Amino acid sequence: MDNSSDALKSKFLLDPEITFLNHGSYGSCPKPVFEVYQKYQTDLESHPIKFMQEDVYKLLEISRESLSHYVNCDKDDLIFVTNPTQAVGTVIHNILINSNDEVLSTNLEYGSCDRMWTYDADQKGYKYIQAEINLPIEDKETFLNQFWSYASDQTKYVFISQITSTTGMILPIPEIVAEAKKRGIKTIIDGAHVPAHIPLDIKELDPDYYTGALHKWLCCPKGSSFLYVKKEKQDGIQPMLKSWGWGEEYEKFKSSVQLHSPSRFINVFQWQGTNDMSTFFTVPEAIQFQEEHDWDSVRSRSINMVIEARNRINEITKLPKICPDNWLGQMATILFPIDDTVAFKKTLYNDYQIEMPVMRHIEHTAFRISIQGYNTQADIDHLINALEELI
Ligand SMILES: Cc1ncc(COP(=O)(O)O)c(C=O)c1O
């Protein structure tokens, strides 16, 4: 199998006119996986009743089985959700917390999650504390000391990203989960960027709650993510939407509850009203696609390209790097000395056809590059030429 960037580029649906350096935002799906997705959609529309009443449950089981091997956990400890926002919202809906308690997080979290925590803390009167992490990151020890300096006896939960969104850094989550356990604090890990990006072994990590997106680095079609809940936290857990698998505990609903699995957790979550779940069913193919293309080597090639690109851009800007090289995976956020952030983004897209997120970072403009298997050295050269012209 030819796993070169050029060969992989032809396997993705991306517009070849665009230099696409933004896999991190929504991912992109390879053609063979997308074809499987469309096949499920055709099956659904050809036999809507049979598909929704029978096939869906079998296919969900197959996909959960496949994903559970991939992330190493019991297949009945995870459910499919549309996106990590939904997963984190569900966890927030279920946390047990008193008004003086605290949730410890950081200033590096994703905007939607930040909003949900802020609202919930406001409503229930607990504190959502965002540790101020100073950039540039010096080293793991400094980071961990900074983070834990915001903890107190009132800290009941830690909520933190394993790979940060805007800043694209891999945080030392195994160390945080281990320390939280020592302190009796429960952990909710936002691993939106993790599956197929860095190794994930849920049994070994042992968080209380974990979410990951499958449409990002695993390259499923959009709307595919999962929520893992540790067995002992599944007791009495409630979905935000109560539907046909829910209500066994209620006399009124008992006889009509549809039990498709021996697990209450699975039953109450897997049917949330009529929906096209075809993207969930592509998980086995997405895993297979990456296995067939020796994704370990594709990934390390991509990581090397990220590090090299950041070095080259740094030579032009002379601005500090926000973290050491070993905090990077397939993304890097890089400072750029230009004042008008909005005009810079527009110029990159309109004049150079470069797609990547551009943001304001403290007093600087910054952008995040993502390198996926389909990105070529020519993509990076094109970006660097553009930056040289614009600086
Ligand atoms: C760290 C992190 N958490 C959560 C999300 C949530 O994604 P969504 O808006 O699809 O729910 C993202 C999306 O990029 C993310 O980067």
Coordinates of C-alpha atoms and ligand atoms in Angstrom, one line a residue:
M1 CA 0.0 0.0 0.0
D2 CA 1.3 3.5 -0.9
N3 CA 1.0 5.6 2.2
S4 CA 2.7 8.7 0.8
S5 CA 1.0 12.0 1.4
D6 CA 0.2 12.3 -2.3
A7 CA -1.4 8.8 -2.4
L8 CA -3.4 9.6 0.7
K9 CA -4.5 12.9 -0.7
S10 CA -6.3 11.2 -3.5
K11 CA -8.2 9.1 -1.0
F12 CA -9.8 12.0 0.7
L13 CA -12.7 14.1 -0.5
L14 CA -11.1 17.5 0.2
D15 CA -11.1 20.1 -2.5
P16 CA -7.6 19.9 -4.1
E17 CA -7.6 23.7 -4.8
I18 CA -7.4 24.4 -1.0
T19 CA -4.3 23.9 1.1
F20 CA -6.1 22.3 4.0
L21 CA -4.3 22.7 7.3
N22 CA -7.3 22.4 9.5
H23 CA -8.0 18.7 10.1
G24 CA -8.3 19.5 13.8
S25 CA -11.5 21.4 13.5
Y26 CA -13.9 18.9 12.0
G27 CA -11.6 16.2 10.5
S28 CA -12.1 14.9 7.0
C29 CA -13.3 11.5 5.8
P30 CA -11.6 9.2 3.4
K31 CA -13.6 8.1 0.4
P32 CA -13.8 4.3 1.3
V33 CA -15.2 5.2 4.7
F34 CA -17.6 7.8 3.2
E35 CA -18.9 5.1 0.8
V36 CA -19.7 2.8 3.7
Y37 CA -21.5 5.7 5.4
Q38 CA -23.6 6.3 2.3
K39 CA -24.4 2.6 2.0
Y40 CA -25.9 2.7 5.5
Q41 CA -27.9 5.8 4.6
T42 CA -29.2 4.0 1.5
D43 CA -30.1 1.0 3.6
L44 CA -32.0 3.2 6.0
E45 CA -33.9 4.9 3.3
S46 CA -34.7 1.6 1.5
H47 CA -36.1 -0.2 4.6
P48 CA -36.7 2.6 7.2
I49 CA -38.7 0.4 9.6
K50 CA -36.5 -2.7 9.6
F51 CA -33.4 -0.5 9.7
M52 CA -34.5 1.6 12.7
Q53 CA -36.2 -1.1 14.7
E54 CA -33.7 -4.0 14.1
D55 CA -30.5 -3.2 12.2
V56 CA -29.6 -0.1 14.2
Y57 CA -29.2 -2.0 17.5
K58 CA -27.1 -4.7 15.9
L59 CA -24.9 -2.1 14.1
L60 CA -24.5 -0.1 17.3
E61 CA -23.3 -3.2 19.1
I62 CA -20.8 -4.0 16.3
S63 CA -19.4 -0.4 16.4
R64 CA -19.2 -0.3 20.2
E65 CA -17.4 -3.6 20.1
S66 CA -14.9 -2.3 17.6
L67 CA -14.4 1.0 19.3
S68 CA -14.0 -0.6 22.7
H69 CA -11.1 -2.7 21.4
Y70 CA -9.6 0.4 19.9
V71 CA -9.7 2.5 23.1
N72 CA -9.5 -0.5 25.4
C73 CA -12.6 -0.5 27.6
D74 CA -15.6 -2.7 28.1
K75 CA -18.0 -2.3 25.2
D76 CA -20.9 -1.6 27.5
D77 CA -19.1 1.3 29.2
L78 CA -19.3 3.6 26.1
I79 CA -22.2 5.1 24.2
F80 CA -22.1 7.0 20.9
V81 CA -23.0 10.7 20.9
T82 CA -23.0 13.3 18.2
N83 CA -20.2 15.4 19.6
P84 CA -18.1 16.0 22.7
T85 CA -20.3 19.0 23.7
Q86 CA -23.1 16.5 24.0
A87 CA -21.0 14.2 26.0
V88 CA -19.7 16.8 28.4
G89 CA -23.2 18.3 28.8
T90 CA -24.5 14.8 29.8
V91 CA -21.7 14.5 32.4
I92 CA -22.5 17.9 33.8
H93 CA -26.1 17.0 34.0
N94 CA -25.1 14.0 36.2
I95 CA -22.5 15.4 38.5
L96 CA -23.2 15.3 42.3
I97 CA -22.1 18.6 43.7
N98 CA -22.9 20.9 46.5
S99 CA -22.9 24.7 46.5
N100 CA -19.6 25.1 48.2
D101 CA -17.8 22.5 46.0
E102 CA -15.4 23.2 43.2
V103 CA -14.7 21.9 39.7
L104 CA -11.1 22.5 38.7
S105 CA -10.3 23.2 35.1
T106 CA -7.9 25.4 33.1
N107 CA -8.0 28.5 30.9
L108 CA -7.2 26.3 27.9
E109 CA -10.6 24.5 27.6
Y110 CA -12.9 24.4 24.6
G111 CA -15.5 27.3 24.4
S112 CA -18.6 25.1 24.4
C113 CA -17.5 23.2 27.5
D114 CA -16.5 26.4 29.2
R115 CA -20.0 27.8 28.6
M116 CA -21.8 24.7 30.0
W117 CA -19.7 24.7 33.1
T118 CA -20.1 28.4 33.7
Y119 CA -23.9 28.1 33.4
D120 CA -24.2 25.0 35.6
A121 CA -21.9 26.5 38.3
D122 CA -24.0 29.6 38.2
Q123 CA -27.3 27.7 38.5
K124 CA -26.1 25.4 41.3
G125 CA -23.9 27.8 43.1
Y126 CA -20.6 25.8 43.0
K127 CA -17.3 27.2 41.7
Y128 CA -15.9 26.5 38.3
I129 CA -12.2 27.3 38.7
Q130 CA -10.0 27.8 35.7
A131 CA -6.3 27.4 36.6
E132 CA -4.3 30.1 34.8
I133 CA -1.8 28.2 32.8
N134 CA 1.1 30.4 31.8
L135 CA 2.4 30.2 28.2
P136 CA 5.0 29.3 27.1
I137 CA 4.8 26.0 28.9
E138 CA 8.2 25.3 30.5
D139 CA 7.9 21.7 31.4
K140 CA 5.6 19.1 32.8
E141 CA 6.5 19.7 36.4
T142 CA 5.8 23.5 36.2
F143 CA 2.5 22.8 34.5
L144 CA 1.4 20.3 37.1
N145 CA 2.4 22.6 40.0
Q146 CA 0.5 25.5 38.4
F147 CA -2.6 23.3 37.8
W148 CA -2.7 21.8 41.3
S149 CA -2.1 25.1 43.0
Y150 CA -5.7 25.9 42.2
A151 CA -7.1 22.7 44.0
S152 CA -8.6 22.8 47.4
D153 CA -10.4 20.5 49.8
Q154 CA -13.5 21.6 48.1
T155 CA -12.4 20.3 44.6
K156 CA -14.8 17.4 43.7
Y157 CA -14.1 17.2 40.0
V158 CA -11.4 17.9 37.5
F159 CA -12.4 18.8 34.0
I160 CA -9.6 19.0 31.5
S161 CA -8.7 18.5 27.8
Q162 CA -6.1 15.8 26.9
I163 CA -5.3 17.8 23.8
T164 CA -6.2 21.4 23.9
S165 CA -8.2 23.0 21.1
T166 CA -7.0 26.5 20.4
T167 CA -3.4 25.8 21.7
G168 CA -3.1 22.3 20.2
M169 CA -1.0 20.9 23.1
I170 CA -0.9 17.4 24.6
L171 CA -1.4 17.8 28.4
P172 CA 0.0 15.3 30.9
I173 CA -3.4 13.7 31.6
P174 CA -2.1 10.3 33.0
E175 CA -0.3 12.3 35.8
I176 CA -3.4 14.4 36.4
V177 CA -5.7 11.4 36.7
A178 CA -3.3 9.6 39.0
E179 CA -3.0 12.6 41.3
A180 CA -6.7 13.3 41.3
K181 CA -7.3 9.7 42.4
K182 CA -4.9 10.2 45.3
R183 CA -6.9 13.3 46.3
G184 CA -10.3 11.6 45.9
I185 CA -11.3 13.9 43.0
K186 CA -13.3 12.5 40.1
T187 CA -12.0 13.1 36.6
I188 CA -13.8 14.2 33.4
I189 CA -11.4 14.1 30.5
D190 CA -12.2 16.0 27.2
G191 CA -10.3 13.9 24.7
A192 CA -12.0 15.4 21.6
H193 CA -8.8 15.4 19.7
V194 CA -7.4 12.1 21.0
P195 CA -8.8 9.1 19.2
A196 CA -6.3 8.1 16.4
H197 CA -4.1 11.1 17.3
I198 CA -2.3 9.8 20.4
P199 CA -2.6 6.4 22.0
L200 CA -5.7 6.0 24.2
D201 CA -6.0 3.1 26.7
I202 CA -9.0 3.9 28.9
K203 CA -8.4 0.9 31.2
E204 CA -4.9 2.1 31.9
L205 CA -5.8 5.8 32.2
D206 CA -8.8 5.0 34.4
P207 CA -10.7 8.3 34.3
D208 CA -14.3 8.5 35.6
Y209 CA -15.6 10.0 32.4
Y210 CA -14.0 10.4 29.0
T211 CA -15.2 11.8 25.7
G212 CA -13.5 11.6 22.3
A213 CA -14.5 12.7 18.8
L214 CA -14.4 10.1 16.1
H215 CA -14.9 12.4 13.2
K216 CA -11.7 14.3 13.9
W217 CA -8.5 12.2 13.8
L218 CA -10.2 8.8 13.2
C219 CA -11.8 10.4 10.2
C220 CA -15.4 9.2 10.5
P221 CA -18.1 11.3 8.8
K222 CA -19.3 14.2 11.0
G223 CA -21.4 13.7 14.1
S224 CA -19.6 10.8 15.6
S225 CA -18.1 10.8 19.1
F226 CA -18.3 8.7 22.3
L227 CA -18.8 9.0 26.0
Y228 CA -17.2 6.6 28.3
V229 CA -18.5 6.3 31.9
K230 CA -16.7 4.1 34.5
K231 CA -19.0 1.3 35.6
E232 CA -19.5 2.5 39.2
K233 CA -20.6 5.9 37.9
Q234 CA -23.3 4.3 35.6
D235 CA -25.7 3.6 38.5
G236 CA -28.6 6.0 38.1
I237 CA -26.9 8.0 35.4
Q238 CA -29.6 9.9 33.3
P239 CA -29.6 10.9 29.7
M240 CA -30.7 14.5 29.0
L241 CA -33.3 13.1 26.7
K242 CA -35.4 10.3 28.0
S243 CA -36.7 8.0 25.3
W244 CA -37.7 4.3 24.6
G245 CA -34.9 2.6 26.5
W246 CA -35.6 4.6 29.6
G247 CA -38.1 4.2 32.4
E248 CA -37.7 0.6 33.8
E249 CA -37.8 2.0 37.3
Y250 CA -41.2 3.6 36.6
E251 CA -44.4 1.4 36.9
K252 CA -46.0 3.5 34.2
F253 CA -43.4 2.7 31.6
K254 CA -42.1 -0.7 32.7
S255 CA -44.1 -2.7 30.2
S256 CA -43.1 -0.6 27.2
V257 CA -39.4 0.0 27.9
Q258 CA -37.4 -1.4 25.0
L259 CA -34.4 -3.3 26.3
H260 CA -32.0 -4.0 23.6
S261 CA -29.0 -4.6 25.9
P262 CA -28.5 -6.2 29.3
S263 CA -26.9 -2.8 30.3
R264 CA -29.2 -0.1 31.7
F265 CA -26.5 2.5 30.7
I266 CA -26.7 1.4 27.1
N267 CA -30.5 1.1 27.0
V268 CA -31.2 4.6 28.4
F269 CA -28.7 6.3 26.1
Q270 CA -28.5 4.6 22.8
W271 CA -31.9 5.7 21.4
Q272 CA -32.4 9.4 21.7
G273 CA -35.3 9.8 19.2
T274 CA -35.2 9.3 15.5
N275 CA -31.8 10.1 14.0
D276 CA -29.4 9.1 11.3
M277 CA -26.7 7.1 13.1
S278 CA -24.9 6.0 10.0
T279 CA -21.7 7.7 11.0
F280 CA -21.5 5.6 14.2
F281 CA -21.6 2.5 12.0
T282 CA -18.5 3.5 10.0
V283 CA -16.2 3.2 13.1
P284 CA -15.0 -0.4 12.1
E285 CA -14.1 0.9 8.6
A286 CA -12.4 4.0 9.8
I287 CA -10.2 1.9 12.1
Q288 CA -9.5 -0.6 9.3
F289 CA -8.7 2.2 6.8
Q290 CA -6.0 3.5 9.2
E291 CA -4.7 0.0 9.9
E292 CA -4.4 -0.8 6.2
H293 CA -2.4 2.4 5.7
D294 CA 0.0 1.8 8.5
W295 CA -1.3 4.9 10.4
D296 CA 1.4 4.6 13.1
S297 CA 4.0 5.6 10.5
V298 CA 1.7 8.2 8.8
R299 CA 1.2 9.7 12.2
S300 CA 4.9 10.0 13.1
R301 CA 5.5 11.5 9.6
S302 CA 2.8 14.1 10.4
I303 CA 4.2 14.9 13.8
N304 CA 7.7 15.4 12.4
M305 CA 6.2 17.7 9.7
V306 CA 4.5 19.7 12.4
I307 CA 7.7 20.1 14.4
E308 CA 9.7 21.1 11.3
A309 CA 7.1 23.5 10.1
R310 CA 7.0 25.2 13.5
N311 CA 10.8 25.5 13.5
R312 CA 10.8 27.0 10.0
I313 CA 8.0 29.5 10.9
N314 CA 9.9 30.4 14.1
E315 CA 12.9 31.3 12.1
I316 CA 10.8 33.9 10.3
T317 CA 8.9 35.3 13.2
K318 CA 11.5 35.0 16.0
L319 CA 8.5 34.8 18.4
P320 CA 8.5 32.3 21.3
K321 CA 7.1 28.8 20.9
I322 CA 4.2 28.2 23.2
C323 CA 5.3 24.7 24.4
P324 CA 8.2 22.2 24.0
D325 CA 8.2 20.0 20.9
N326 CA 7.1 16.9 22.9
W327 CA 3.8 18.6 23.8
L328 CA 2.9 18.5 20.1
G329 CA 1.0 15.9 18.2
Q330 CA -0.4 16.6 14.7
M331 CA -1.2 20.2 15.6
A332 CA 0.7 23.3 16.6
T333 CA -0.4 26.8 17.5
I334 CA 2.1 29.4 16.4
L335 CA 2.3 33.1 17.2
F336 CA 2.5 35.4 14.2
P337 CA 3.4 39.1 14.4
I338 CA 0.5 40.7 12.5
D339 CA -2.0 43.1 14.0
D340 CA -5.2 42.6 12.0
T341 CA -6.1 39.0 12.7
V342 CA -9.3 39.0 10.7
A343 CA -7.7 40.5 7.6
F344 CA -4.8 38.0 7.9
K345 CA -7.2 35.0 7.9
K346 CA -9.2 36.4 5.0
T347 CA -6.0 37.0 3.0
L348 CA -4.8 33.5 3.7
Y349 CA -8.0 32.0 2.4
N350 CA -8.8 34.4 -0.5
D351 CA -5.4 35.0 -1.9
Y352 CA -3.5 31.8 -1.0
Q353 CA -6.3 29.3 -0.6
I354 CA -5.0 28.2 2.8
E355 CA -7.5 26.9 5.3
M356 CA -6.5 27.1 9.0
P357 CA -7.8 28.7 12.1
V358 CA -6.4 32.1 13.0
M359 CA -7.1 33.6 16.4
R360 CA -6.0 36.3 18.8
H361 CA -3.7 35.0 21.5
I362 CA -3.0 37.5 24.3
E363 CA -1.3 40.4 22.4
H364 CA -0.5 38.3 19.3
T365 CA -2.2 36.8 16.3
A366 CA -1.8 33.1 16.3
F367 CA -2.8 30.2 14.0
R368 CA -3.0 26.5 14.4
I369 CA -1.7 24.1 11.8
S370 CA -2.9 20.5 11.6
I371 CA -1.0 17.9 9.6
Q372 CA -2.9 14.8 8.6
G373 CA -1.7 11.9 6.4
Y374 CA -2.8 13.7 3.2
N375 CA -0.7 16.9 3.9
T376 CA 2.3 17.2 1.7
Q377 CA 5.6 19.0 2.0
A378 CA 4.3 21.3 -0.7
D379 CA 1.4 22.3 1.5
I380 CA 3.8 23.4 4.2
D381 CA 6.1 25.2 1.7
H382 CA 3.0 27.0 0.3
L383 CA 2.1 28.2 3.8
I384 CA 5.6 29.3 4.6
N385 CA 5.9 31.2 1.3
A386 CA 2.6 33.0 2.1
L387 CA 3.8 33.9 5.6
E388 CA 7.1 35.2 4.3
E389 CA 5.1 37.5 1.9
L390 CA 2.7 38.6 4.6
I391 CA 5.0 39.3 7.5
Ligands
LIG1 C1 -10.9 20.2 23.1 C2 -12.3 20.1 22.5 N1 -13.3 19.8 23.2 C3 -14.5 19.7 22.7 C4 -14.8 20.0 21.4 C5 -16.2 20.0 21.0 O1 -16.6 19.7 19.8 P1 -18.1 19.9 19.3 O2 -18.3 21.4 19.1 O3 -18.1 19.2 18.0 O4 -18.9 19.4 20.4 C6 -13.7 20.4 20.6 C7 -13.9 20.7 19.2 O5 -13.0 21.0 18.4 C8 -12.4 20.4 21.1 O6 -11.4 20.8 20.4

